[in-house]
CSV table of N, CA, C and O in Angstrom, one decimal:
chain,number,residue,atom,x,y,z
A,1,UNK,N,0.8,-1.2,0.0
A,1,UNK,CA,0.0,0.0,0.0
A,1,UNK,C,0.9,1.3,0.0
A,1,UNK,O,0.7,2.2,-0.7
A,2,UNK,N,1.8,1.1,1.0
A,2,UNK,CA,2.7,2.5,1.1
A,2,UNK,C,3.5,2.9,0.0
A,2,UNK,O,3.6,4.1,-0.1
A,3,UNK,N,4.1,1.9,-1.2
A,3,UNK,CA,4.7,2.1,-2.0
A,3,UNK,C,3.2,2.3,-3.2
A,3,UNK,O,3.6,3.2,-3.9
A,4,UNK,N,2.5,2.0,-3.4
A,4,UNK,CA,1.9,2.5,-4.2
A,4,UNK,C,1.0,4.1,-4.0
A,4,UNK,O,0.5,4.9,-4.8
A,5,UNK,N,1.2,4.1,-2.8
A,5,UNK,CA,0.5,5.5,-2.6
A,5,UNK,C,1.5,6.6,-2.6
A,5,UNK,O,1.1,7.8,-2.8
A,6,UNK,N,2.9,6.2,-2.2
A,6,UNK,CA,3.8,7.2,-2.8
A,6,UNK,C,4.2,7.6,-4.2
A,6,UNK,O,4.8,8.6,-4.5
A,7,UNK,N,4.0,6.6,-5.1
A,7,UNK,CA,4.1,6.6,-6.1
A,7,UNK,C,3.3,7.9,-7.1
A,7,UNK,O,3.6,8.7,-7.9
A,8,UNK,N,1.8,7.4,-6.2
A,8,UNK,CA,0.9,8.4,-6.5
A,8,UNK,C,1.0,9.7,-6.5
A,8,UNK,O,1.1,10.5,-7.5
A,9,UNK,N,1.2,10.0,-5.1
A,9,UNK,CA,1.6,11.5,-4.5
A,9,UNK,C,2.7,11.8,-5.3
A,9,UNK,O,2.5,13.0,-5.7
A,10,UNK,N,3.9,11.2,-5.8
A,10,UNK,CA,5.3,12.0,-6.8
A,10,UNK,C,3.9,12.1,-8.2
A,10,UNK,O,3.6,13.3,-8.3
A,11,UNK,N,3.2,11.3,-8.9
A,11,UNK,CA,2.5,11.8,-10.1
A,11,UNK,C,1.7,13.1,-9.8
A,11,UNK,O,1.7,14.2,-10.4
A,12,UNK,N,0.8,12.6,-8.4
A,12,UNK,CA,0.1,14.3,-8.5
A,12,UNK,C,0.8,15.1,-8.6
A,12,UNK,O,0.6,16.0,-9.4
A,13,UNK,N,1.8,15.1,-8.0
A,13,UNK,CA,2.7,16.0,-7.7
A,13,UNK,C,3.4,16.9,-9.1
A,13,UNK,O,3.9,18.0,-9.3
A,14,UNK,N,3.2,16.1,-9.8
A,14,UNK,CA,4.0,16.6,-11.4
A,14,UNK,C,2.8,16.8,-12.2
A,14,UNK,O,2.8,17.0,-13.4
A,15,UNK,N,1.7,16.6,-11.4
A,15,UNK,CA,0.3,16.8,-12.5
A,15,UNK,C,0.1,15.6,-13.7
A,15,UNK,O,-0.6,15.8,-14.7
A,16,UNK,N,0.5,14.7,-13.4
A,16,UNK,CA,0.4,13.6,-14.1
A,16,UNK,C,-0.7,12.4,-13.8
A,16,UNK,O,-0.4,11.3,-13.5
A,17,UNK,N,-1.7,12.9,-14.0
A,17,UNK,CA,-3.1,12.3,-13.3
A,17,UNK,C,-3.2,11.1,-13.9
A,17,UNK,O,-3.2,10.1,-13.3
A,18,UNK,N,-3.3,11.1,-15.2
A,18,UNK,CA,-3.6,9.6,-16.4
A,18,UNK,C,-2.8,8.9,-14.9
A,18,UNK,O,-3.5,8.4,-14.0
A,19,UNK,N,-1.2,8.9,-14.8
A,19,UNK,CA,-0.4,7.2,-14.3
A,19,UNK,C,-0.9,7.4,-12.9
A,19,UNK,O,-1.0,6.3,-12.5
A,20,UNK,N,-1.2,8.1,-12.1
A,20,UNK,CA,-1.4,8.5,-10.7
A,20,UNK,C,-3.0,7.6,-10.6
A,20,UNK,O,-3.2,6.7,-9.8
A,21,UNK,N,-3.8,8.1,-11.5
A,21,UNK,CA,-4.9,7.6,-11.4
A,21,UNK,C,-5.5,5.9,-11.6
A,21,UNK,O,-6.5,5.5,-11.1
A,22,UNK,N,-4.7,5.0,-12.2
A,22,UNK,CA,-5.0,3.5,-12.3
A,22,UNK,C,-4.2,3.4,-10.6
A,22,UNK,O,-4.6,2.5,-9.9
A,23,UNK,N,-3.3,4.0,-10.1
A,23,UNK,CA,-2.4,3.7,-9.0
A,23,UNK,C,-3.6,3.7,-8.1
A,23,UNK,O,-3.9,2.6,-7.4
A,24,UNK,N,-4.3,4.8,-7.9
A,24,UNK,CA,-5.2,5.1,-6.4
A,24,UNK,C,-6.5,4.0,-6.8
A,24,UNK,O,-7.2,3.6,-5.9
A,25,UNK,N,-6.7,3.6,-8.1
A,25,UNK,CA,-7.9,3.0,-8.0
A,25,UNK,C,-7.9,1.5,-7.9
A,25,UNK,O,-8.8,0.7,-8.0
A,26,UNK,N,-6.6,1.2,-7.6
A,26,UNK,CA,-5.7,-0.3,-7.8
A,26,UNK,C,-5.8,-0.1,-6.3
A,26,UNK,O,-6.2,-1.2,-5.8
A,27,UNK,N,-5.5,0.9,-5.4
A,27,UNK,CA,-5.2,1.0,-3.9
A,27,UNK,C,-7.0,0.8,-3.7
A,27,UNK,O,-7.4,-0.1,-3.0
A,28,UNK,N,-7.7,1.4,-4.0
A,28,UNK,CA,-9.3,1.2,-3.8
A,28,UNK,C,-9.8,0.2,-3.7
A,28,UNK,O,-10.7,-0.1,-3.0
A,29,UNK,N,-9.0,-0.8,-4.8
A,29,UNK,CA,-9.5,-2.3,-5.0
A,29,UNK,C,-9.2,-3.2,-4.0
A,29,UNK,O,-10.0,-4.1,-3.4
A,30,UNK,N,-7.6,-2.8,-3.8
A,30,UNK,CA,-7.2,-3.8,-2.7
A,30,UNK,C,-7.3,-3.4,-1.1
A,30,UNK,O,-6.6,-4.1,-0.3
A,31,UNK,N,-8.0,-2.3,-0.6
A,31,UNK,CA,-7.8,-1.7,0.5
A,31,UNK,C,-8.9,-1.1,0.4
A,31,UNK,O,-8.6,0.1,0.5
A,32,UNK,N,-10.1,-1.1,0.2
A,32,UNK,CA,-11.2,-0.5,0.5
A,32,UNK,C,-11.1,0.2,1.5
A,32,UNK,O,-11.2,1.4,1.3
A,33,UNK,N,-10.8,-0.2,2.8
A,33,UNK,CA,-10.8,0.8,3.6
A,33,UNK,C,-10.2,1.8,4.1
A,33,UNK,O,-10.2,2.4,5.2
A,34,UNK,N,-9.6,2.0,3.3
A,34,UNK,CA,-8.3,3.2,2.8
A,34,UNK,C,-9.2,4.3,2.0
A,34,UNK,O,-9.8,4.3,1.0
A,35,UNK,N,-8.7,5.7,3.5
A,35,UNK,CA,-9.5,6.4,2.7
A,35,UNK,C,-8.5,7.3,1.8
A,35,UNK,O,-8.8,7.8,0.8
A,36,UNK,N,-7.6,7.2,2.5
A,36,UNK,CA,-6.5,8.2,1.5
A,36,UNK,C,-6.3,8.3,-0.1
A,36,UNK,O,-6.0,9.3,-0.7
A,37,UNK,N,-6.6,6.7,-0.6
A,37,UNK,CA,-6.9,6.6,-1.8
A,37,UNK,C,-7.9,7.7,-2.6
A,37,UNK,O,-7.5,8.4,-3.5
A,38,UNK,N,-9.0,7.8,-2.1
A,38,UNK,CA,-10.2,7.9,-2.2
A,38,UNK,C,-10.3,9.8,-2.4
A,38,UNK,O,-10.6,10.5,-3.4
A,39,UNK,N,-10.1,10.0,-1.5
A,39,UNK,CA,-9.6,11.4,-1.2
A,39,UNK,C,-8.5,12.0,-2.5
A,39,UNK,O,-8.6,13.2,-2.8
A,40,UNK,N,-7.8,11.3,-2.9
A,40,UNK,CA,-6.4,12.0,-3.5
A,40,UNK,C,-7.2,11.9,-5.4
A,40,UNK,O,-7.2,12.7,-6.3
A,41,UNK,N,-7.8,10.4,-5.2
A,41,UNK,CA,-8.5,10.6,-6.5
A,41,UNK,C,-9.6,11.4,-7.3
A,41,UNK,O,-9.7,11.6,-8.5
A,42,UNK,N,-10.7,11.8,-5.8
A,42,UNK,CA,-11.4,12.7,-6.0
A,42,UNK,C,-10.9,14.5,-6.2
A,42,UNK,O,-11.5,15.3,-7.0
A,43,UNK,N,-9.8,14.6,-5.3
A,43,UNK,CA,-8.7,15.7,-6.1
A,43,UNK,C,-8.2,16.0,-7.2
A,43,UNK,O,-7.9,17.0,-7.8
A,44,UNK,N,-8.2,14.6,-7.5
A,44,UNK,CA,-7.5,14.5,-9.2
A,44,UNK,C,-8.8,15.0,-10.0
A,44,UNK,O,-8.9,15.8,-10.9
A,45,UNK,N,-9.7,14.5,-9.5
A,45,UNK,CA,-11.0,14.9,-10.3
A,45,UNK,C,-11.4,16.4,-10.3
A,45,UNK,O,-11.9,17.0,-11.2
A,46,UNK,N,-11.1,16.8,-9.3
A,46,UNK,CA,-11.5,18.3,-8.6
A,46,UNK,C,-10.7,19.1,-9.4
A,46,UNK,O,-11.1,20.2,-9.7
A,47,UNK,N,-9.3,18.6,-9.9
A,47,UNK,CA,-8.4,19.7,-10.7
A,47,UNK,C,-8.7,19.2,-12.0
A,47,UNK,O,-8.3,19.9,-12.9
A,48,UNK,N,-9.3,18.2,-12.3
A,48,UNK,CA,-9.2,18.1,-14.1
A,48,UNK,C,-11.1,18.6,-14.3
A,48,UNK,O,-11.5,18.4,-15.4
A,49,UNK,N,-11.9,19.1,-13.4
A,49,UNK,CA,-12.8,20.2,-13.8
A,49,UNK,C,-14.0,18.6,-14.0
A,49,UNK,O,-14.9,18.4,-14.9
A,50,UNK,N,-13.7,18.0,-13.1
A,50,UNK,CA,-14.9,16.7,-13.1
A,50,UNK,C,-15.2,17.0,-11.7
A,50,UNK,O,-14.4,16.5,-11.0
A,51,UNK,N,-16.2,17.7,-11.1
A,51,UNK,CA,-16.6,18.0,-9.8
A,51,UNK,C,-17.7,16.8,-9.7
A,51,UNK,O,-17.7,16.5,-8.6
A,52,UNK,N,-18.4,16.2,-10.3
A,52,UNK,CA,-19.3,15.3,-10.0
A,52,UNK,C,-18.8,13.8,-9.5
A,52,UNK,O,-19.3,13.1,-8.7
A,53,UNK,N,-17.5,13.7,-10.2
A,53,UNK,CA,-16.8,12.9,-10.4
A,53,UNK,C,-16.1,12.5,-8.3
A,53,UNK,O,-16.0,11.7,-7.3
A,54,UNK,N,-15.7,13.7,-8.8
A,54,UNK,CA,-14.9,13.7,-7.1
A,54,UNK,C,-15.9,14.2,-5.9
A,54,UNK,O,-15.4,14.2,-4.7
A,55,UNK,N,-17.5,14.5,-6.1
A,55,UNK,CA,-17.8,14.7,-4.8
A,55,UNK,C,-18.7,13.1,-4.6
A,55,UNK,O,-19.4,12.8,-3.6
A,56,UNK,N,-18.6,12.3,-5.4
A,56,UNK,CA,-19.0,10.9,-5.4
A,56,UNK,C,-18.3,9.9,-4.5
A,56,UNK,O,-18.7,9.0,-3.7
A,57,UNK,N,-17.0,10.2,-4.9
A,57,UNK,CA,-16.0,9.2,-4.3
A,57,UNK,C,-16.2,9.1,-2.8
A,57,UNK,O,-16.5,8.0,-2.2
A,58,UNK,N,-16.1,10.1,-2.4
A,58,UNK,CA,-16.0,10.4,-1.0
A,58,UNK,C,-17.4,9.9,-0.4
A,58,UNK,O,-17.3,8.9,0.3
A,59,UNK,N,-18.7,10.5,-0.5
A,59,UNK,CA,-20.0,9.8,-0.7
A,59,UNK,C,-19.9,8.5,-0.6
A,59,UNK,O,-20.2,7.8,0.4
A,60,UNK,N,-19.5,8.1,-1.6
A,60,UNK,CA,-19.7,6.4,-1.9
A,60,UNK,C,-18.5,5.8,-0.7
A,60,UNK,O,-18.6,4.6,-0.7
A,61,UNK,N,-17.8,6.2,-0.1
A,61,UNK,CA,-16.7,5.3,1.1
A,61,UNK,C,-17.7,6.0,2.0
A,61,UNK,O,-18.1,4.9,2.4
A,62,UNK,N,-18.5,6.8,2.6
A,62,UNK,CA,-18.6,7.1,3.6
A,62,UNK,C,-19.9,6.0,3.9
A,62,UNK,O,-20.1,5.4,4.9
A,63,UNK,N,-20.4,6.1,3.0
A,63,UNK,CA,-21.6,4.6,2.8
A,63,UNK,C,-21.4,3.6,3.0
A,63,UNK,O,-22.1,2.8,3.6
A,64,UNK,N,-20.4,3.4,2.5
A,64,UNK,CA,-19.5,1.9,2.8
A,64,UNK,C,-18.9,1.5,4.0
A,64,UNK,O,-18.8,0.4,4.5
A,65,UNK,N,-18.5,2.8,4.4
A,65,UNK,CA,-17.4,2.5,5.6
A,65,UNK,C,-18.3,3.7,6.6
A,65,UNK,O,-17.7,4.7,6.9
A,66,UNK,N,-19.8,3.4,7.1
A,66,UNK,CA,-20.0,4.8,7.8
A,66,UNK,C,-19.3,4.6,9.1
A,66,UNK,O,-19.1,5.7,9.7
A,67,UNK,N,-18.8,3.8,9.7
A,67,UNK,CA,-18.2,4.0,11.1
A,67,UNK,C,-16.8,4.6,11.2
A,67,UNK,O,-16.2,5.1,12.2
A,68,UNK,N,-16.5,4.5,9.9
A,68,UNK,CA,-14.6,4.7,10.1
A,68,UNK,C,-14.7,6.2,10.3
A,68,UNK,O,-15.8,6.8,10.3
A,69,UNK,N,-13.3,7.0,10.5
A,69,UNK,CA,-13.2,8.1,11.1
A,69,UNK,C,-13.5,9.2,9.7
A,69,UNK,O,-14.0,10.3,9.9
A,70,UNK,N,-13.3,8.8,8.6
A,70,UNK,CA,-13.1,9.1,7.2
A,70,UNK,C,-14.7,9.1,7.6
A,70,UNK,O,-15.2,10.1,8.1
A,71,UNK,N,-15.4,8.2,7.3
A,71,UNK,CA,-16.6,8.5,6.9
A,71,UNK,C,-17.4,9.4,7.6
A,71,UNK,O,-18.1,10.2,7.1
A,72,UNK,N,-17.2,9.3,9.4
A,72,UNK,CA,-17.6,10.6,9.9
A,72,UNK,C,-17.3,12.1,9.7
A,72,UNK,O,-18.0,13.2,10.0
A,73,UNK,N,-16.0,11.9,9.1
A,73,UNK,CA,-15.6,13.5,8.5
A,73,UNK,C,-16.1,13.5,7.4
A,73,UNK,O,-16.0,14.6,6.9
A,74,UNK,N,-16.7,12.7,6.4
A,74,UNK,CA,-17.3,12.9,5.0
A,74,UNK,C,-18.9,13.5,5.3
A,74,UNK,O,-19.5,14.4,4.6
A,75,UNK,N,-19.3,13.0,6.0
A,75,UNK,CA,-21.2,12.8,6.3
A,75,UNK,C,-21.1,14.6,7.7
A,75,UNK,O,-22.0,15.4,7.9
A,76,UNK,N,-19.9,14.7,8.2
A,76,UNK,CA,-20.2,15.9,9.3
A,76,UNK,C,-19.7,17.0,7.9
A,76,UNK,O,-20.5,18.0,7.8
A,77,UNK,N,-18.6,17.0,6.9
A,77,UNK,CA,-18.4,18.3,5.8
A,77,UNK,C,-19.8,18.4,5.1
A,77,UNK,O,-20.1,19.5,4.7
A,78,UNK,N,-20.6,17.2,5.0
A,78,UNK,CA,-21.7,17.1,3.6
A,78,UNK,C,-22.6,17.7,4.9
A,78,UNK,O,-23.5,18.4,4.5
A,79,UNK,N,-22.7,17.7,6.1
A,79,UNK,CA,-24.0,18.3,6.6
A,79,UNK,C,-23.7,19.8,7.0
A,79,UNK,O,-24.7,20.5,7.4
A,80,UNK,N,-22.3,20.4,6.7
A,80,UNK,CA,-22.0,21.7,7.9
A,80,UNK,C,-21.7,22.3,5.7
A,80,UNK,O,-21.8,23.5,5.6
A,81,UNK,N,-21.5,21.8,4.8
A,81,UNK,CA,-22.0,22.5,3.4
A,81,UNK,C,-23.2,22.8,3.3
A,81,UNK,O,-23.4,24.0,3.1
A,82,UNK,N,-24.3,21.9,3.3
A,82,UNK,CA,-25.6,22.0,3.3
A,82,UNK,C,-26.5,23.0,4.6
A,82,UNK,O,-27.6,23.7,4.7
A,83,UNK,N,-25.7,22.7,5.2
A,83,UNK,CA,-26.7,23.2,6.9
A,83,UNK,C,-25.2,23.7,7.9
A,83,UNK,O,-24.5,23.2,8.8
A,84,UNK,N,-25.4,25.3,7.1
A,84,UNK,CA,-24.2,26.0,8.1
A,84,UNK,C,-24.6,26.0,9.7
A,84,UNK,O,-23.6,26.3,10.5
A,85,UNK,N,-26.0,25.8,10.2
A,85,UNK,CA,-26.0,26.3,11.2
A,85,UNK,C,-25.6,25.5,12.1
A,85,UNK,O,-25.5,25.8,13.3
């Protein structure tokens, strides 16, 4: 996992989304519960102007995984976006 996700982070890093991107969804496959994946790819989406794309990802693990700590920070941002008060 760790070598593949550093791999990732040097591609974002150079803006090289295409090789970065099979990397995080390979880490998705085999580590579901890995949110770091999930997060870095919906970024990638967020900079290449696919907003639908990347507010899904995150959505779709917090569904999956509602207990983990990731999912409680995905489900507390989507309710303090919607309902500032």
């Amino acid at each position: 996992y760790d070598s593949l996700n550093r791999l990732a982070d040097i591609y974002i890093s150079r803006d090289d989304f295409a090789r970065a991107e099979p990397l995080l969804k390979k880490q998705m496959e085999k580590w579901p519960e890995k949110a770091a994946p999930v997060f870095a790819l919906a970024e990638i989406y967020r900079r290449q102007q696919k907003p639908e794309l990347g507010e899904k990802l995150p959505s779709d693990f917090a569904a999956r995984f509602p207990e983990s700590s990731a999912g409680y920070q995905i489900r507390y941002r989507s309710i303090s976006v919607t309902d500032p008060e």
